[in-house]
XYZ file of C-alpha atoms in Angstrom:
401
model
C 123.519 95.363 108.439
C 122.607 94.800 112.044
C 121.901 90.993 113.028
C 118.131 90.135 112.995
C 116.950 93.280 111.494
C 115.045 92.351 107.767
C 115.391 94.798 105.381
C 113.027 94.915 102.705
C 113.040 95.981 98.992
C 110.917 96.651 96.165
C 112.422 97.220 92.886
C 111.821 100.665 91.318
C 112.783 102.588 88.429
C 111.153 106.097 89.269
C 109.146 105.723 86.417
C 111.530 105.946 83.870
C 110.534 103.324 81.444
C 106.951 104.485 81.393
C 108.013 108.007 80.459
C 109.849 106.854 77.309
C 113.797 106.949 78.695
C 116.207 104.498 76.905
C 119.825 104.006 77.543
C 121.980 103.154 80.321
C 122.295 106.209 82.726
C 123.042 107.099 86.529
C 120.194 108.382 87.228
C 119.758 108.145 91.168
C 118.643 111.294 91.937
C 116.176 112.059 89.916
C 114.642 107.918 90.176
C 114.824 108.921 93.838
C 112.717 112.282 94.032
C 110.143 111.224 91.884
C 109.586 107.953 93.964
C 109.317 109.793 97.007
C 107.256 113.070 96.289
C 105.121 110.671 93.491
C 105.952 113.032 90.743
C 106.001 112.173 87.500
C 110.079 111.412 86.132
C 109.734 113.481 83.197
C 109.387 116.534 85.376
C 112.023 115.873 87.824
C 114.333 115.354 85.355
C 113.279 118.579 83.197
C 113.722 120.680 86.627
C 117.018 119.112 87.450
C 118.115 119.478 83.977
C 116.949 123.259 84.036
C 119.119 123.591 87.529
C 122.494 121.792 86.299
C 121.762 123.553 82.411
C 123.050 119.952 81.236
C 121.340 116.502 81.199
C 121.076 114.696 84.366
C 120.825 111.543 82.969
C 124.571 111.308 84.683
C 124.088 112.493 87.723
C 123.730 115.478 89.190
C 125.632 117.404 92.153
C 124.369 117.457 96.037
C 123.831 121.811 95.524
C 121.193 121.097 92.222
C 119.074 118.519 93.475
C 119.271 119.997 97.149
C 118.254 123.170 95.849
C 115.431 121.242 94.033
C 114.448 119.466 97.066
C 114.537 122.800 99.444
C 112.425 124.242 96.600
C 109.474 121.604 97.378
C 109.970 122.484 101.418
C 111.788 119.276 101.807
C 114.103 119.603 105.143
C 117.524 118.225 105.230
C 118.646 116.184 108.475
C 122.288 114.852 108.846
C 122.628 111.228 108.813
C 126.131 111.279 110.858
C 127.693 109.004 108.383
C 125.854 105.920 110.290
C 125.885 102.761 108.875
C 123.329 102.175 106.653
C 120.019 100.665 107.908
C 116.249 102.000 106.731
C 114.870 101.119 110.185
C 116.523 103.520 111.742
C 115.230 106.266 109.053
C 111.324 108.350 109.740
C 108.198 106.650 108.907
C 106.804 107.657 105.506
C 108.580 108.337 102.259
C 112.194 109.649 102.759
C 114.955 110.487 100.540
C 118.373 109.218 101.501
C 122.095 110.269 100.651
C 124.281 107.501 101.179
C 128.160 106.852 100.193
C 130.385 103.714 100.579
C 133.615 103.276 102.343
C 134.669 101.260 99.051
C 133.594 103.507 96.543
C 135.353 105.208 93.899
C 136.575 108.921 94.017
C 133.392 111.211 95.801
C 131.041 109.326 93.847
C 127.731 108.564 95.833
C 123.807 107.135 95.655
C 120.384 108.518 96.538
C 117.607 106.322 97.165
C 113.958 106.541 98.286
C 113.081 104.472 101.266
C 109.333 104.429 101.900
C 108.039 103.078 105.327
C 111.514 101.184 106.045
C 111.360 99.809 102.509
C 113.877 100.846 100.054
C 112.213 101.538 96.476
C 114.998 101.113 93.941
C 117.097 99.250 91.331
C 119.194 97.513 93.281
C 119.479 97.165 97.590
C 122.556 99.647 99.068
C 121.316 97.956 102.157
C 123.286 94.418 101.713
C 126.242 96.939 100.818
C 128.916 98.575 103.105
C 126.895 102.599 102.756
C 126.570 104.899 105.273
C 124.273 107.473 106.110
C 125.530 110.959 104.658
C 121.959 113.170 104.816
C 118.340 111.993 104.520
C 115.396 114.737 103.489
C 112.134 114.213 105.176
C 109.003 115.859 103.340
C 106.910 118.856 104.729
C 104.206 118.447 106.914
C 101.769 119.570 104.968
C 102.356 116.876 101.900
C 102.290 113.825 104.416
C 98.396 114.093 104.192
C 98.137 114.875 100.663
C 97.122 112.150 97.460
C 100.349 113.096 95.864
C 102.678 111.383 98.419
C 103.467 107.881 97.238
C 102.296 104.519 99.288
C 104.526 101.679 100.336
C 103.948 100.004 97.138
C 105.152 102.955 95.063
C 102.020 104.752 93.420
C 101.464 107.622 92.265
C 98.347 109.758 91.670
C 97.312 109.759 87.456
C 95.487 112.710 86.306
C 94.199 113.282 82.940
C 96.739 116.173 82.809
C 99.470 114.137 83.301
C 98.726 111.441 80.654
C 98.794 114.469 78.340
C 101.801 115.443 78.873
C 103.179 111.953 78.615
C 101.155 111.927 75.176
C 102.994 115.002 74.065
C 106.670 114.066 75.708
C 106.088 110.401 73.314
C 105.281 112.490 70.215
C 109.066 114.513 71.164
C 110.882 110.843 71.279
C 108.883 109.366 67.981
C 109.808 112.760 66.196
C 113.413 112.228 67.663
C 113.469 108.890 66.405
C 112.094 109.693 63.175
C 114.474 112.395 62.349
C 117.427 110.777 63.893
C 116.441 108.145 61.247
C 116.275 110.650 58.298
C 119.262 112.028 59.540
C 121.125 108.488 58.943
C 119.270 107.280 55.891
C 121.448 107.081 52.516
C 118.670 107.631 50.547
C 118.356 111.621 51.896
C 119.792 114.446 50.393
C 122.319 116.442 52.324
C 119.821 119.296 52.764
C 117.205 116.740 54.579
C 120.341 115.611 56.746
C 120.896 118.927 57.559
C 117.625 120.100 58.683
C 116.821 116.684 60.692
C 120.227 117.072 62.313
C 119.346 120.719 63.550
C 115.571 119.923 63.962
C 117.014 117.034 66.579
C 119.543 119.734 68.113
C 117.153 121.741 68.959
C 114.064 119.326 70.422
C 117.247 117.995 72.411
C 118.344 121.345 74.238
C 114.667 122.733 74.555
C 114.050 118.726 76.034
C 117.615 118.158 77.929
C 117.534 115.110 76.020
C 120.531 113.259 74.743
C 121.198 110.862 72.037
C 121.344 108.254 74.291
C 117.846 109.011 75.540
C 116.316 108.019 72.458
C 118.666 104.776 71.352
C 117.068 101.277 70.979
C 119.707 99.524 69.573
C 118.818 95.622 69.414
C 116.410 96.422 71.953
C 119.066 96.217 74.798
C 118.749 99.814 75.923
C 115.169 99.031 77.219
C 116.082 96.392 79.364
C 115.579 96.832 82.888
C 118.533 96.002 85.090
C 119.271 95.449 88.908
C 121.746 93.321 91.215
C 120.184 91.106 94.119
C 122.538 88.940 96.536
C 122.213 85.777 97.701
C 123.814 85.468 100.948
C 125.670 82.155 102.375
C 127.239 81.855 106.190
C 130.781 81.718 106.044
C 133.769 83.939 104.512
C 135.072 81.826 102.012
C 131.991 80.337 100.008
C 132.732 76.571 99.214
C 134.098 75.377 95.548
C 130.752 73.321 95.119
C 128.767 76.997 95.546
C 130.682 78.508 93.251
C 130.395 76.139 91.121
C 126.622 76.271 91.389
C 126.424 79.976 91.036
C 128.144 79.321 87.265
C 125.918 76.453 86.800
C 122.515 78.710 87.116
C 124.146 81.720 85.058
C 125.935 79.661 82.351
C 123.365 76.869 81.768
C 119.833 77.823 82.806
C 119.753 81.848 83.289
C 122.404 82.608 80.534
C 121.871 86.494 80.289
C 122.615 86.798 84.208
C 126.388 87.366 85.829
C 127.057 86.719 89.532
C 130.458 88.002 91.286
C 131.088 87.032 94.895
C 132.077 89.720 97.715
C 132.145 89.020 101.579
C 130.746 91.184 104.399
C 131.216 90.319 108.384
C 131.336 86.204 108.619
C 129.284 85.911 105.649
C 129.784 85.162 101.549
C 127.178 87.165 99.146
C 126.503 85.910 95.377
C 125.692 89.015 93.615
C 123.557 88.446 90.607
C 123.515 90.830 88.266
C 121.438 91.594 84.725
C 117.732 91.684 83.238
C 115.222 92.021 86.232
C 112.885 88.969 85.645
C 116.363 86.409 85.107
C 117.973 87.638 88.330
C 114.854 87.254 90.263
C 114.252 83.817 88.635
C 117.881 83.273 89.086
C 118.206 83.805 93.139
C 115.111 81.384 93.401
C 116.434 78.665 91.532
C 120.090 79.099 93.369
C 118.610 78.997 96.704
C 116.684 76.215 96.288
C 119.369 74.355 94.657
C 121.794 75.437 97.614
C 119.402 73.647 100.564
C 118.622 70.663 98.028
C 121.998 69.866 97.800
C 123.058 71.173 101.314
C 120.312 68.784 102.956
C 121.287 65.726 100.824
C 124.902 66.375 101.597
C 124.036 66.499 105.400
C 122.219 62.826 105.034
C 124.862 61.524 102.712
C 127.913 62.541 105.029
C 126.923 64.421 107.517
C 127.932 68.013 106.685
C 128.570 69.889 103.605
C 131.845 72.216 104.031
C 134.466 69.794 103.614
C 135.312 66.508 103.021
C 133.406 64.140 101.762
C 130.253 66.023 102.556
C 131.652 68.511 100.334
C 133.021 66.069 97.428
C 129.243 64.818 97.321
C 127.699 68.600 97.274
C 130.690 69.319 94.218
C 129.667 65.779 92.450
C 125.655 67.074 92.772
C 126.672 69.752 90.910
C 128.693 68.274 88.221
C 125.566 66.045 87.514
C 123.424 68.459 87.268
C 121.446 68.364 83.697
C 123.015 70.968 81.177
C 121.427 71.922 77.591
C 121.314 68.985 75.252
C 123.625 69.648 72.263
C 123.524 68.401 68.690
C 125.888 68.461 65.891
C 125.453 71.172 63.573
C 124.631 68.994 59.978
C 121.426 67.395 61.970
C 119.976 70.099 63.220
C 121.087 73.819 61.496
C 117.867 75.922 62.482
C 118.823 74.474 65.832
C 122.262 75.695 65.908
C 121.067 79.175 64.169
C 118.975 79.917 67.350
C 121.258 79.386 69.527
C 124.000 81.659 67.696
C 121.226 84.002 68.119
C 120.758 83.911 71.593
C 124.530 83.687 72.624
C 124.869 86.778 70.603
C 122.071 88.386 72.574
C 123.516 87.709 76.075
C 126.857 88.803 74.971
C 124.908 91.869 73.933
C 122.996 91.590 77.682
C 126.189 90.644 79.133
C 128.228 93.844 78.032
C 124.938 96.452 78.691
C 124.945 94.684 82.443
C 128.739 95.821 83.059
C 128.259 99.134 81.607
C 125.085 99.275 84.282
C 126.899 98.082 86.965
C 129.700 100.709 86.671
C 127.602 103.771 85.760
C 124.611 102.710 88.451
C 126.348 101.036 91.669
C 130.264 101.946 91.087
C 131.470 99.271 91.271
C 134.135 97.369 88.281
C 134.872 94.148 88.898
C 139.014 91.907 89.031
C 139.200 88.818 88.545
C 140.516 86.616 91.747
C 142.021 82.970 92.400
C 140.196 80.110 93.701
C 141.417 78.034 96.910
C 142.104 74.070 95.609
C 139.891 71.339 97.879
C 139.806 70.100 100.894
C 140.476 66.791 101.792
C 138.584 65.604 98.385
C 136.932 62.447 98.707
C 136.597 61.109 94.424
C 134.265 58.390 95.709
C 131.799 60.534 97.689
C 132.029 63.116 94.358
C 131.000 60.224 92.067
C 128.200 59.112 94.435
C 126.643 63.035 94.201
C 127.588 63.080 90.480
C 125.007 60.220 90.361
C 122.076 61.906 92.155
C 122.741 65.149 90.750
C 122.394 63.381 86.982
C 118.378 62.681 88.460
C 117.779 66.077 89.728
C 115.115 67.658 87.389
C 115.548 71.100 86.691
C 112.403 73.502 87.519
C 113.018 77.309 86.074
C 111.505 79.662 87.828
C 109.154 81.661 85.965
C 109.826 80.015 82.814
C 109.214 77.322 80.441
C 111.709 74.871 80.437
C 114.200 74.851 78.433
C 117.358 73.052 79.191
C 116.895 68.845 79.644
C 118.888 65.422 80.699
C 118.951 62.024 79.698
C-alpha cells in the first residue's frame, strides 16, 4: 500500500445473511457481484450455480462468473498484475480480481470496490494482492436505481421481498425435513421420503447441507479479519503481550496472528464482527496509553527500561476475577459455558480464515528482551494494576481490586 494513500472499508456480506445462507463458505464471487450490480444474493448465486451445474458456495472458476458478468454487459479491463490499491481503480462500483504473491496453489479473491471503498468481509488492501482484472459496469446501468451507493444499498421492491418470502419457506421446509429425516421417533418410510423430498429442493435450489446448518448457532455468525498496524518489523514483547491480553481476557472469542509488510508489524484480529471491531478499539487505545506513559516514565518505549515499564503496564493490567468452584457453582457453570462457546467460535474462525482469505497459520518463536530493566517493569506493573478497563461496545465484564 502506497505511503499516505487511506484506504477505506466497509464491511459487507453481499447480502447473504439476509437471504437465509448458513455455514462457512468461499463465497467471493458471488458476495462480490451482488454488491456491485445491487442484486439480490439469492439470484447471483442461483445463476452462478446454474453456470458451474454445482453449488458455488465454494467458489467458482474465472470462465462461469466471467461469462455471468459479460452476460450483464459488464466489460473486462486488465489490471497488469499492479499492486493492489482501490484509488487507482474507476469511480463508481467496480468488481475486482485480485491474487497474492503468498497465496496457496491458483487460488484467488474477488471483491467489490465502490467509489475507492472496498465493500467486503475482510480488507485485501492491508494484504500483499495484486491487480489481476477489474470489470467496470455498462454505461447504461451507471444512471440506473439498481446500481448500489457508497454505502452499499440496494433497491427493495415488493417483488423481491416475495421471493425472499418464498426462498425462507424452501430453508424452513429444509430444516423441517432434515429434522424428520434425523428424528428416532420416524419410521423408515418418513426417513425415506424427507431424505428424497430434501434431495430434490436441494438440486432444483443448488443448495447444500451446509446451507441450511445452525448448529449451536455458530454457522450464523458473521466473521471478518481487521489489522492493527504498528511501525517497526519486529513488534515489541510488551505488544504482543497486549494483543493476548485483549483476546484472552476481555474479547475472548477473537484470535490475532502477527505478519509484517515493508517497515511495519500488523496485528491481525480475527473472529465475530462486533468483537474484532470492539477489539482493534480497545488495542489501540491501550497501545498509545501505555506508549505515552512509557515515553514520560523513560523516555521511549522500544527498549530498555521504557520497554520493561510498557511490559510491567501490561502485566498489571486487571484480568477476570476468579472464585473457587464450592462458593460460587452457577458462577463456574457460566463460564464452562462460555469457554465452550469460544472454543466453538474459535474453531468456526480458523475454518473461515482458510476457506475465505487462504491463509493457515505456523506457529513461530519469540525474540527474549532487551536490556530488561525488573525495576522499571515493577514500577508499570503498578500503574497498569490502576488502569480501568473500558470495553468497547459492551458492558463490562471483567474487574480489579
Amino acid at each position: 500500500m502506497s505511503k499516505g494513500i487511506k484506504v477505506e472499508f466497509v464491511w459487507h456480506d453481499g447480502g447473504r445473511a439476509a437471504c437465509g445462507f448458513v455455514g462457512m463458505t468461499g463465497d467471493c464471487v458471488t458476495r462480490a457481484i451482488s454488491i456491485a450490480t445491487g442484486k439480490v444474493y439469492r439470484d447471483v448465486y442461483q445463476q452462478l450455480g446454474e453456470r458451474a451445474l454445482k453449488t458455488p458456495r465454494n467458489g467458482v472458476t474465472l470462465d462461469i462468473y466471467r461469462d455471468l458478468l459479460d452476460s450483464l454487459g459488464w466489460s473486462m479491463c486488465p489490471g497488469s498484475n499492479i499492486p493492489f490499491i482501490p484509488q487507482v481503480l474507476p469511480k463508481g462500483s467496480v468488481i475486482a480480481q485480485l491474487k497474492s504473491s503468498n497465496s496457496r496453489g491458483d487460488g484467488g479473491h474477488l471483491c467489490a470496490v465502490i467509489d475507492h471503498v472496498i465493500h467486503d468481509t475482510w480488507n485485501p488492501a492491508d494484504d500483499d494482492y495484486i491487480l489481476v482484472n477489474y470489470w467496470v459496469p455498462p454505461l447504461s446501468a451507471v444512471s440506473t436505481s439498481t446500481m448500489p451507493t457508497e454505502q452499499g444499498r440496494r433497491p427493495s421492491s415488493r417483488e423481491q421481498q416475495l421471493t425472499q418470502s418464498e426462498f425462507d419457506k424452501i430453508l424452513r421446509r429444509l430444516k423441517a425435513l432434515d429434522n424428520t429425516a434425523n428424528n428416532r421417533a420416524s419410521t423408515d418410510g418418513e426417513k425415506h421420503n424427507a431424505l428424497r423430498m430434501m434431495q430434490s429442493l436441494m438440486l432444483t435450489h443448488n443448495l447444500t447441507r451446509e446451507d441450511i446448518s445452525d448448529d449451536d448457532n455458530v454457522s450464523n455468525v458473521q466473521f471478518t479479519r481487521i489489522a492493527c498496524p504498528v511501525n517497526g518489523r519486529r513488534a515489541c514483547a510488551w505488544e504482543k503481550s497486549l494483543a493476548h491480553y485483549v483476546t484472552k481476557h476481555v474479547f475472548q472469542t477473537v484470535l490475532y496472528y502477527i505478519d509484517t509488510k515493508g517497515h511495519r508489524t500488523f496485528f491481525w484480529f480475527y473472529g465475530p464482527l462486533s468483537d474484532v471491531q470492539n477489539c482493534i478499539a480497545l488495542f489501540r487505545e491501550l497501545l498509545l496509553t501505555i506508549a505515552t506513559a512509557a515515553h514520560l516514565q523513560y523516555g521511549g518505549h522500544v527498549r530498555g527500561s521504557g520497554a520493561s515499564y510498557a511490559e510491567g503496564y501490561v502485566a498489571g493490567l486487571p484480568r477476570a476475577e476468579t472464585e473457587p468452584a464450592a462458593v460460587n457453582g452457577k458462577l463456574v457453570s457460566e463460564r464452562a459455558l462460555i469457554h465452550s462457546r469460544s472454543l466453538a467460535l474459535h474453531q468456526a474462525a480458523k475454518e473461515w480464515l482458510d476457506l475465505e482469505c487462504n491463509i493457515q497459520l505456523v506457529s513461530g518463536k519469540s525474540s527474549g528482551r532487551y536490556q530488561y530493566d525488573p525495576a522499571a517493569a515493577g514500577h508499570g506493573k503498578v500503574h497498569g494494576a490502576k488502569h480501568e478497563i473500558k470495553v468497547p461496545g459492551q458492558i463490562k465484564r471483567i474487574g480489579h481490586k
